Coordinates of C-alpha atoms and ligand atoms in Angstrom, one line a residue:
M1 CA 17.2 -5.8 30.0
R2 CA 15.0 -8.5 28.1
P3 CA 10.9 -7.8 27.7
E4 CA 8.8 -10.8 29.0
R5 CA 8.2 -11.8 25.2
P6 CA 11.2 -10.6 23.1
A7 CA 10.9 -10.4 19.4
D8 CA 12.9 -12.7 17.4
A9 CA 15.8 -11.5 15.3
G10 CA 15.4 -14.1 12.9
W11 CA 11.8 -13.0 12.2
L12 CA 12.9 -9.1 12.0
A13 CA 15.5 -10.1 9.5
L14 CA 13.4 -12.6 7.6
R15 CA 10.5 -9.8 6.9
M16 CA 13.4 -6.9 6.0
A17 CA 12.7 -7.7 2.2
A18 CA 9.0 -7.6 2.1
D19 CA 8.9 -4.5 4.3
D20 CA 11.4 -2.7 2.0
E21 CA 9.1 -3.5 -0.9
A22 CA 5.9 -2.5 0.9
R23 CA 7.8 0.9 1.8
S24 CA 8.6 1.5 -1.5
A25 CA 4.6 2.4 -2.0
T26 CA 5.6 5.6 0.2
L27 CA 8.2 7.3 -1.2
E28 CA 6.2 9.8 -3.4
P29 CA 3.2 10.2 -1.3
L30 CA 4.9 10.4 2.4
I31 CA 8.8 10.4 2.3
N32 CA 9.0 13.4 -0.4
P33 CA 6.9 15.7 1.6
L34 CA 8.5 14.4 5.0
V35 CA 12.3 15.3 3.3
E36 CA 10.7 18.8 2.1
W37 CA 9.2 19.7 5.9
L38 CA 12.8 18.5 7.5
Q39 CA 14.7 20.5 4.7
A40 CA 12.3 23.6 5.8
A41 CA 12.0 23.2 9.1
H42 CA 15.9 22.2 10.0
P43 CA 17.6 23.8 7.2
A44 CA 21.2 23.9 8.9
G45 CA 22.7 21.1 11.1
T46 CA 22.1 17.6 11.4
V47 CA 18.5 16.3 11.5
N48 CA 18.0 14.5 14.9
V49 CA 15.7 11.0 14.6
V50 CA 14.5 8.8 17.2
D51 CA 13.4 5.6 16.3
L52 CA 11.1 3.7 19.1
G53 CA 10.9 -0.1 19.3
A54 CA 14.0 0.1 17.1
G55 CA 14.9 -3.7 17.4
T56 CA 17.7 -4.6 15.0
G57 CA 17.7 -1.2 12.8
S58 CA 15.5 -2.1 10.2
N59 CA 13.6 1.2 10.0
A60 CA 17.0 3.0 9.8
H61 CA 18.3 0.8 7.2
W62 CA 15.5 1.7 5.2
L63 CA 14.7 5.4 5.8
A64 CA 18.5 6.7 6.6
P65 CA 19.9 6.5 3.0
R66 CA 16.7 7.8 1.7
L67 CA 16.8 11.4 4.0
P68 CA 19.3 13.5 1.8
F69 CA 21.0 15.1 4.7
A70 CA 23.1 14.4 7.8
Q71 CA 21.2 12.6 10.3
H72 CA 21.8 11.5 13.7
W73 CA 19.5 8.5 15.1
T74 CA 18.8 7.6 18.5
L75 CA 17.7 3.8 18.5
V76 CA 15.5 3.2 21.2
D77 CA 14.2 -0.6 22.4
H78 CA 13.4 -1.9 25.7
D79 CA 15.2 -5.1 24.4
A80 CA 19.0 -4.4 24.9
H81 CA 20.1 -7.8 23.0
L82 CA 18.1 -6.7 19.7
L83 CA 19.6 -3.2 20.0
S84 CA 23.2 -4.6 20.5
R85 CA 22.9 -6.2 17.0
A86 CA 21.9 -3.0 15.2
D87 CA 24.0 -1.6 12.7
P88 CA 22.2 1.0 10.3
P89 CA 23.9 3.0 7.6
A90 CA 23.7 6.3 9.9
S91 CA 25.5 8.0 12.8
F92 CA 23.1 6.3 15.6
T93 CA 23.2 6.0 19.3
G94 CA 21.5 2.5 20.7
R95 CA 19.7 3.2 24.0
T96 CA 17.3 0.9 25.9
G97 CA 14.3 2.6 27.0
K98 CA 10.4 2.1 27.2
L99 CA 7.9 4.0 25.2
E100 CA 6.5 5.2 28.6
D101 CA 9.3 7.3 28.8
I102 CA 9.0 8.8 25.5
G103 CA 9.2 12.5 26.8
R104 CA 12.3 12.0 28.4
I105 CA 13.7 10.1 25.8
L106 CA 13.0 12.8 23.2
A107 CA 14.4 15.6 25.4
E108 CA 17.5 13.3 26.0
A109 CA 18.2 12.9 22.5
A110 CA 17.8 16.5 21.7
A111 CA 20.1 17.5 24.5
D112 CA 22.7 14.7 23.3
R113 CA 22.8 16.0 20.0
H114 CA 22.3 20.1 20.7
Y115 CA 19.9 19.8 18.0
P116 CA 15.9 19.6 18.5
T117 CA 14.3 16.0 17.8
A118 CA 13.2 16.5 14.3
L119 CA 11.5 12.9 13.7
L120 CA 10.0 10.5 15.6
T121 CA 9.5 7.1 13.7
C122 CA 8.7 3.4 14.3
S123 CA 8.5 0.3 12.5
A124 CA 6.0 -2.5 13.0
L125 CA 5.6 -1.5 16.4
L126 CA 2.2 0.2 17.1
D127 CA 0.1 -3.3 17.3
V128 CA 1.6 -4.1 20.6
L129 CA 0.9 -0.9 22.2
N130 CA -2.0 0.2 24.1
A131 CA -4.1 3.4 23.6
A132 CA -2.6 5.1 26.3
E133 CA 1.0 4.6 24.9
I134 CA -0.1 5.8 21.7
E135 CA -1.7 8.8 22.9
A136 CA 1.5 9.4 24.8
A137 CA 3.8 9.2 21.6
C138 CA 1.8 11.4 19.7
A139 CA 1.5 14.4 22.4
A140 CA 5.4 13.8 23.1
A141 CA 5.8 14.4 19.1
A142 CA 3.4 17.6 19.1
K143 CA 5.1 18.9 22.0
S144 CA 8.7 18.7 20.5
S145 CA 7.2 19.8 17.1
C146 CA 8.9 17.1 15.2
A147 CA 7.2 15.1 12.5
V148 CA 6.0 11.8 12.8
L149 CA 6.5 8.5 10.6
F150 CA 4.8 5.5 12.1
S151 CA 5.6 2.7 9.3
L152 CA 4.6 -0.8 8.9
S153 CA 1.3 -0.9 11.1
V154 CA -0.9 -4.1 10.7
T155 CA -4.3 -3.2 9.8
G156 CA -5.8 -6.8 10.2
N157 CA -6.4 -7.1 6.2
V158 CA -5.6 -10.3 5.3
S159 CA -6.8 -11.8 2.0
L160 CA -5.5 -15.4 0.8
S161 CA -5.8 -16.9 -2.6
P162 CA -7.2 -19.1 -3.3
K163 CA -9.8 -18.5 -0.7
D164 CA -10.9 -21.2 1.9
P165 CA -14.1 -20.9 4.0
M166 CA -11.7 -21.2 7.3
D167 CA -9.7 -18.0 6.5
A168 CA -12.1 -15.5 8.1
A169 CA -12.2 -17.5 11.4
L170 CA -8.4 -17.6 11.4
A171 CA -8.2 -14.0 10.5
A172 CA -11.0 -12.9 13.6
A173 CA -9.2 -15.3 16.2
F174 CA -5.7 -13.8 15.3
D175 CA -7.1 -10.4 15.6
E176 CA -8.5 -11.2 18.7
H177 CA -4.9 -12.5 20.2
Q178 CA -3.5 -9.3 18.9
R179 CA -5.7 -7.5 21.3
R180 CA -4.8 -9.0 24.5
D181 CA -3.9 -7.4 27.5
G182 CA -5.2 -4.1 26.3
R183 CA -2.7 -4.1 23.0
L184 CA -4.7 -2.4 20.0
G185 CA -3.7 -5.1 17.4
P186 CA -5.4 -4.3 13.9
D187 CA -6.9 -1.0 15.5
A188 CA -3.7 0.6 16.4
P189 CA -3.4 2.5 13.0
A190 CA -6.9 4.2 13.3
T191 CA -6.0 5.2 16.9
A192 CA -2.7 6.8 15.9
E193 CA -4.1 8.3 13.1
A194 CA -7.0 10.2 15.5
A195 CA -4.6 11.0 18.1
L196 CA -2.2 12.8 15.8
R197 CA -5.1 15.2 14.2
R198 CA -6.3 15.8 17.8
Q199 CA -2.9 17.4 18.3
G200 CA -3.4 19.4 15.3
M201 CA -0.7 17.6 12.9
K202 CA -1.3 17.2 9.3
V203 CA -1.9 13.4 8.5
R204 CA -1.2 11.5 5.4
T205 CA -1.0 7.6 4.8
A206 CA -0.2 5.0 2.4
A207 CA -0.7 1.3 2.1
T208 CA 2.3 -0.7 2.8
N209 CA 1.0 -4.3 2.0
W210 CA 3.0 -7.4 2.0
E211 CA 2.4 -9.5 -1.4
L212 CA 3.5 -12.7 -0.8
D213 CA 3.7 -15.9 -2.9
A214 CA 6.2 -18.5 -4.0
T215 CA 9.1 -16.1 -4.5
S216 CA 9.0 -15.0 -0.9
A217 CA 8.4 -18.5 0.3
P218 CA 10.7 -18.6 3.8
L219 CA 8.8 -15.4 5.1
F220 CA 5.4 -16.3 3.8
R221 CA 5.6 -19.9 5.6
T222 CA 6.8 -18.5 8.9
W223 CA 4.0 -15.9 8.6
L224 CA 1.5 -18.7 8.0
E225 CA 2.5 -21.0 10.6
E226 CA 2.6 -18.1 13.4
W227 CA -0.9 -16.4 12.1
V228 CA -2.5 -19.8 12.6
E229 CA -0.5 -20.5 16.0
A230 CA -1.8 -17.3 17.5
A231 CA -5.1 -17.7 16.4
V232 CA -5.2 -21.4 17.9
E233 CA -3.7 -20.1 21.3
Q234 CA -6.8 -17.3 21.1
D235 CA -9.4 -20.1 20.0
A236 CA -8.4 -23.8 21.0
G237 CA -11.8 -25.0 19.3
L238 CA -9.7 -24.2 15.7
A239 CA -6.9 -26.6 16.6
D240 CA -7.9 -29.6 14.7
R241 CA -9.7 -27.7 11.3
S242 CA -6.5 -25.6 11.6
R243 CA -4.0 -28.8 11.1
Q244 CA -5.5 -29.9 7.7
W245 CA -5.6 -26.0 6.6
V246 CA -2.0 -25.7 7.3
R247 CA -1.2 -28.8 5.6
Q248 CA -3.0 -27.8 2.5
R249 CA -1.7 -24.1 2.6
L250 CA 1.7 -25.5 2.5
E251 CA 1.1 -27.7 -0.4
Q252 CA -0.3 -24.8 -2.4
L253 CA 2.4 -22.4 -1.5
E254 CA 4.9 -25.4 -2.5
S255 CA 3.1 -25.6 -5.9
G256 CA 3.2 -21.7 -6.6
E257 CA -0.8 -21.7 -6.3
L258 CA -0.8 -20.1 -2.9
S259 CA -0.4 -15.7 -2.5
A260 CA -1.5 -13.4 0.3
T261 CA -1.8 -9.8 0.9
V262 CA -1.0 -8.7 4.5
G263 CA -2.2 -5.2 5.1
H264 CA 0.1 -2.7 6.6
L265 CA 0.0 1.1 6.8
D266 CA 2.2 4.0 7.0
I267 CA 1.2 7.2 8.8
L268 CA 2.8 10.8 8.1
A269 CA 1.9 13.7 10.4
L270 CA 3.7 16.9 10.1
P271 CA 3.0 19.7 12.4
G272 CA 0.1 21.9 11.5
Ligands
SAM1 C1 8.1 -6.0 15.6 S1 9.6 -5.6 16.4 C2 10.0 -4.2 15.1 C3 11.5 -3.9 15.2 C4 11.9 -2.9 14.2 N1 11.3 -1.7 14.2 C5 11.7 -3.7 12.8 O1 10.7 -2.9 11.7 O2 12.4 -4.5 12.5 C6 8.8 -4.6 17.8 C7 10.2 -3.8 18.6 O3 9.5 -3.1 19.6 C8 10.1 -3.2 20.9 N2 9.3 -3.1 21.9 C9 7.7 -3.5 22.0 N3 7.3 -2.7 22.8 C10 8.1 -1.8 23.5 C11 7.8 -0.4 24.4 N4 6.8 -0.5 25.0 N5 9.1 0.1 24.7 C12 10.1 0.3 23.7 N6 10.4 -1.1 22.8 C13 9.3 -1.9 22.5 C14 10.1 -4.6 20.8 O4 11.6 -4.9 21.6 C15 10.6 -5.0 19.3 O5 12.1 -4.7 19.1

């Protein structure tokens, strides 16, 4: 099973180092309370984790070694090809499935392992979902009394240095492109936070921004080109000016002048 516009495994690999660095900011505010809650709520047995939109398994790669107890991960993705490349450092089962089946996925993961699902997590997924899908995921987690960790959701806050008058127009067009077909794009983190609170969960957040500069040039270049490509797909009127903008930005990257902050947010929710 392959989705219409599959995620690219090369892109997922390229972003891993920046994701890992960004997530280090969550250790104290989010991972410590998560570990404490999991230890108290599931004192015996294996902790059962479901990772939605798992792709090639980056989320488990980062999180599994930071959970100091036995775990079993169920990696769920609608793209069987990406899942077949996953090899995280934890006991795991790969399962093709769609977020719309979240209730059944949580129930089956619990039945397979003979333990309730303790944690529902995802990384870099929320922006491609619509409001009903996010609502369904939060409701299913609350019904299963499991913790939630939604990691690395884009916020739409992009700031480049040095600044250029065209940055804002490109950012606005990119955000609109992300909102196509009812997707939430940069509105997803606020929607998820509100949905989790409505379910009576205790919510905390931490910024997990990418800080890009010449030391992360391969990721920076690819991100920049794809950011502009999406913006121009949204607003063809930007095409001519954007070519000059990209040329100048790549020259600045090459000479070490360019840096960028790309906003992401991590959300932890614990049953109330
Ligand atoms: C940007 S990738 C992130 C992959 C991985 N979590 C990571 O951090 O590298 C988003 C993933 O979500 C999957 N995905 C998107 N929408 C989905 C849906 N409705 N149900 C299941 N998987 C979905 C895609 O196939 C892709 O693997």
